[in-house]
Tab-separated table of C-alpha atoms in Angstrom:
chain	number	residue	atom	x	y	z
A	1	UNK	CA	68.836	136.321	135.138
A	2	UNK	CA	67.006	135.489	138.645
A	3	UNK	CA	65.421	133.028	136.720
A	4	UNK	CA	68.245	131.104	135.146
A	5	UNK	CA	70.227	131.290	138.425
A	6	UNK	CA	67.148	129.693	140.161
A	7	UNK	CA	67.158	126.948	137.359
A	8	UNK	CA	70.948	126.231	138.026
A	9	UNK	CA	70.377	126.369	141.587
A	10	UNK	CA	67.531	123.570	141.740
A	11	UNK	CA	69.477	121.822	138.911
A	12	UNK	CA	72.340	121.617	141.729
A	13	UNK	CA	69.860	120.556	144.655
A	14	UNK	CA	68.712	117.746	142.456
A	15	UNK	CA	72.176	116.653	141.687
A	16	UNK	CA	73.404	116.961	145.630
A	17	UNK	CA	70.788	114.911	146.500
A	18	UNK	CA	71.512	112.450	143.831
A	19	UNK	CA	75.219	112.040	144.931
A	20	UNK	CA	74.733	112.239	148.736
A	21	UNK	CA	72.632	109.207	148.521
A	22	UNK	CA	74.772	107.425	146.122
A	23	UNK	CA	77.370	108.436	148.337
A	24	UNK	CA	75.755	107.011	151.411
A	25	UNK	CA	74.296	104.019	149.903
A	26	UNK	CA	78.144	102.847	148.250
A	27	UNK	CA	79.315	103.240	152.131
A	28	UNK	CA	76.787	101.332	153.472
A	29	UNK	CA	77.583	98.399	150.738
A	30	UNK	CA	81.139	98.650	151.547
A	31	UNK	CA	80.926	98.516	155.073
A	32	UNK	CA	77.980	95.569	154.923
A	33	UNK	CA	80.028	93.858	152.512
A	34	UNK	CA	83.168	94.357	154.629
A	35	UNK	CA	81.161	92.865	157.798
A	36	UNK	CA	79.978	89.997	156.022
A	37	UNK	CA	82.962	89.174	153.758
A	38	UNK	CA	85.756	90.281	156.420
A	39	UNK	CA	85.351	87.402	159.033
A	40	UNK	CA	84.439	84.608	155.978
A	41	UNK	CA	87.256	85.655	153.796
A	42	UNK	CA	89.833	85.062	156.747
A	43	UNK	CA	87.704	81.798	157.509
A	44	UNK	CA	87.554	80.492	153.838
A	45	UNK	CA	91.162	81.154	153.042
A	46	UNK	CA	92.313	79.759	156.112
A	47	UNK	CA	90.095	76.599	155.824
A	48	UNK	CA	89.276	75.640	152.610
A	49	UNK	CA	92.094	77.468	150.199
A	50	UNK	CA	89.381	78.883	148.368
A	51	UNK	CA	91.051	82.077	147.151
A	52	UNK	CA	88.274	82.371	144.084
A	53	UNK	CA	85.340	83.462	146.493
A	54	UNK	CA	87.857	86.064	148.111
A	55	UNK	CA	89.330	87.591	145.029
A	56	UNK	CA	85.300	87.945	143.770
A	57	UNK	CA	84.440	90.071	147.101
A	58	UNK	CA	87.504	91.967	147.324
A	59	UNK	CA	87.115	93.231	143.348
A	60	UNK	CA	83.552	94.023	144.411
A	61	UNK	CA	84.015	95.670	147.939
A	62	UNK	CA	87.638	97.550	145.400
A	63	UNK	CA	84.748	98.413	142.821
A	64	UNK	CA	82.337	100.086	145.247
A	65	UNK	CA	85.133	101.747	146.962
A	66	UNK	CA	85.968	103.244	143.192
A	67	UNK	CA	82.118	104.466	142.630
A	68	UNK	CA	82.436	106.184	146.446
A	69	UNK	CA	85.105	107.876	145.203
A	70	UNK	CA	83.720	108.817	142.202
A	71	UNK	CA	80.429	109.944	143.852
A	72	UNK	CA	82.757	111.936	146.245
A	73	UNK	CA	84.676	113.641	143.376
A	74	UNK	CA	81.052	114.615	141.947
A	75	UNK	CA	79.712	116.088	145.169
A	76	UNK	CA	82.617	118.260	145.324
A	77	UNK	CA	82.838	119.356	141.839
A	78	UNK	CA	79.038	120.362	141.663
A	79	UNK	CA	79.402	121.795	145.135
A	80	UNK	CA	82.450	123.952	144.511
A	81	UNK	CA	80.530	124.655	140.675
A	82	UNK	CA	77.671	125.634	142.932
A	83	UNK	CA	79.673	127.744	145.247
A	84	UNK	CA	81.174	129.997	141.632
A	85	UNK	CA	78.070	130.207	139.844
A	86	UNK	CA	76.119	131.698	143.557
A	87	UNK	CA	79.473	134.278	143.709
A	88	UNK	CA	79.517	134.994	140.012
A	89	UNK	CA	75.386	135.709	140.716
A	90	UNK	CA	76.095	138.099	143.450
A	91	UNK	CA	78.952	139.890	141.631
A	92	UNK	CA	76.742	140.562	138.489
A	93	UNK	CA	73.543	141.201	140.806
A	94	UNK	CA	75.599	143.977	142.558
A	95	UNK	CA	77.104	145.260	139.088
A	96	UNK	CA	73.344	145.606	137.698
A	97	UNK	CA	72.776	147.562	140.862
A	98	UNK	CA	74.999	149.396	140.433
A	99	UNK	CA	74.483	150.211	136.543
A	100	UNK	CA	70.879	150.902	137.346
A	101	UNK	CA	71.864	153.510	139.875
A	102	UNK	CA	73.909	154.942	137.748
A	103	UNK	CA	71.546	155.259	134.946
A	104	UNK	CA	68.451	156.210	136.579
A	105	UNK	CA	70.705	159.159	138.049
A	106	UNK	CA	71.599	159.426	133.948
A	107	UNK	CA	67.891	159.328	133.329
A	108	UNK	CA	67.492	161.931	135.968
A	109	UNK	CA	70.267	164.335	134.791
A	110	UNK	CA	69.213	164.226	130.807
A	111	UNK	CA	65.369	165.014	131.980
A	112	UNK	CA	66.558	168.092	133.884
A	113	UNK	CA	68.786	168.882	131.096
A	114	UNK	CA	65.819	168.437	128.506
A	115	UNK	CA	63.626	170.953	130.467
A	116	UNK	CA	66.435	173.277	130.775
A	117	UNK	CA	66.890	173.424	126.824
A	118	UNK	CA	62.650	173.439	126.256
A	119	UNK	CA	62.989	176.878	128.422
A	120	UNK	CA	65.910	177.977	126.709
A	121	UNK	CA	64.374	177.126	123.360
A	122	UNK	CA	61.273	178.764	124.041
A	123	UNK	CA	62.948	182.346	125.431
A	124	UNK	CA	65.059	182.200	122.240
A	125	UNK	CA	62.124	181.691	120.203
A	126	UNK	CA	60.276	184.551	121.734
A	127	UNK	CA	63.800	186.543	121.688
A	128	UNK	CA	63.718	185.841	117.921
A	129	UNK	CA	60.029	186.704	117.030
A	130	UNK	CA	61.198	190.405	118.601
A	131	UNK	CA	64.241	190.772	117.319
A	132	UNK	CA	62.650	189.966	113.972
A	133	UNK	CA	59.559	192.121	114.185
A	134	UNK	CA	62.548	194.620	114.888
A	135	UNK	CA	64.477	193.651	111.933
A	136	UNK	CA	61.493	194.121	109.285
A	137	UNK	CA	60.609	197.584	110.678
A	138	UNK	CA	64.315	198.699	110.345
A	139	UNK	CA	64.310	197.180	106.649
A	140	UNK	CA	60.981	199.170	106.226
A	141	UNK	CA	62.453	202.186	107.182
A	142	UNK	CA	65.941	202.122	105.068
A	143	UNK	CA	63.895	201.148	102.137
A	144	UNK	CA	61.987	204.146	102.752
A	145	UNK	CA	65.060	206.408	103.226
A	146	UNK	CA	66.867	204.984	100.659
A	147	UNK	CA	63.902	206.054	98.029
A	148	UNK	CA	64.704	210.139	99.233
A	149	UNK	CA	68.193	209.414	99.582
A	150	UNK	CA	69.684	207.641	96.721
A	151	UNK	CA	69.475	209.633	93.467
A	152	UNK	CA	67.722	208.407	90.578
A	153	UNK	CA	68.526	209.401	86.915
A	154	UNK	CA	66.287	212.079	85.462
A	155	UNK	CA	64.680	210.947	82.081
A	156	UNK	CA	66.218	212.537	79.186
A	157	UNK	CA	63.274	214.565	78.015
A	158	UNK	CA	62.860	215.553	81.896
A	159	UNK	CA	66.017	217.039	81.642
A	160	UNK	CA	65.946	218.409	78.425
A	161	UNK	CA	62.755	220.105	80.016
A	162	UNK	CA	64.288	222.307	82.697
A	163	UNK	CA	67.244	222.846	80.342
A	164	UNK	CA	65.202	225.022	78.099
A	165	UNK	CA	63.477	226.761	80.560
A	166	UNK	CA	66.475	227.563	82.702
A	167	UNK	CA	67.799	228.654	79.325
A	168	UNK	CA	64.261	230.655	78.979
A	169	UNK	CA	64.462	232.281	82.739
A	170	UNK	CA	68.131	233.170	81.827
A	171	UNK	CA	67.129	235.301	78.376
A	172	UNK	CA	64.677	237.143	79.964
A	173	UNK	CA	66.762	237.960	82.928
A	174	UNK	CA	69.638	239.083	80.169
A	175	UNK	CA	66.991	240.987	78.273
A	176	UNK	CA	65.574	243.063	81.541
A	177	UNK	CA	69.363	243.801	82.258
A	178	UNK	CA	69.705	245.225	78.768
A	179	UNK	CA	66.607	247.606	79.057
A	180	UNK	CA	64.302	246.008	76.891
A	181	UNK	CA	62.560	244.200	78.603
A	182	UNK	CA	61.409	247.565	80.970
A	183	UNK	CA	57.887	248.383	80.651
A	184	UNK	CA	57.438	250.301	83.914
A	185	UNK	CA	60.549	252.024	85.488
A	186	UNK	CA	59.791	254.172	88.305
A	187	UNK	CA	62.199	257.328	88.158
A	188	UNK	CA	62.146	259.325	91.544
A	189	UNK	CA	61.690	262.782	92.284
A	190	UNK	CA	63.315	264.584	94.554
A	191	UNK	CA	61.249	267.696	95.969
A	192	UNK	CA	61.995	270.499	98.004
A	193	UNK	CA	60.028	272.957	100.199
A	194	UNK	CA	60.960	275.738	101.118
């Protein structure tokens, strides 16, 4: 940007230059031509009637007069051009400061920000590897409990198993009620002394 405005700005020296001396040399014609022709065109038309010679320096002295104007109008269109594009410059230089400012201070608010979240990231990671160390020993320990707690179907010939021998225990202890079963019954005595 620096670089283009310098270009514009030597593009308008160049051109200032050009038209100042255009404007100064069309003056300096005018005003020699004025000096010379002013005194000889009175003389001329008052001696000799010779109106052609007058008409030819007055169209050129009209025609320079036309190119100082012109050279005039130039100046002051390329210096009021120059005068925009140098405010225009400074408006979009100060904008650019401004935008920088505002982004480094961006720049600087996102970096803290990043560092923040790295921390935060690696507490929750660490918060994470213990609360899942914590979760697999608690999932050890209810599949554990759940192997004494939960009942489980007996096989059928398991059961059919203890079925006859409760049946078994319950015959004999019928046939020791009934007396059959007795093979040794203690009877007491009673003795006295006298």
């Amino acid at each position: 940007m620096t670089q283009l405005r310098a270009t514009e700005k030597a593009t308008f020296e160049a051109a200032q230059k050009d038209y100042s001396e255009g404007l100064d040399a069309v003056r300096k014609a005018i005003e020699i031509l004025k000096d010379y022709y002013g005194e000889s065109l009175v003389q001329i038309q008052a001696v000799s009637g010779h109106r052609k010679s007058s008409d030819v320096a007055s169209t050129v002295i009209h025609i320079l007069q036309v190119a100082e104007s012109d050279f005039a109008e130039l100046l002051t269109q390329a210096r009021e051009s120059e005068g925009e594009a140098e405010l225009k410059y400074k408006q979009l230089m100060e904008e650019n400061k401004l935008d920088t400012l505002t982004k480094k201070g961006g720049v600087k608010y996102k970096t803290k920000e990043i560092a923040e979240l790295v921390k935060a990231v690696a507490e929750n990671k660490d918060s994470l590897d213990t609360t899942q160390d914590e979760l697999d020993a608690v999932l050890d320990y209810m599949s554990r409990l759940k192997d004494q707690c939960v009942a489980k179907a007996e096989p059928y010939e398991e059961k059919k198993r203890r079925r006859e021998e409760e049946i078994e225990g319950l015959k004999n202890a019928l046939a020791i009620l009934d007396g059959e079963g007795i093979g040794f019954l203690a009877v007491r005595r009673h003795v006295v002394q006298a």
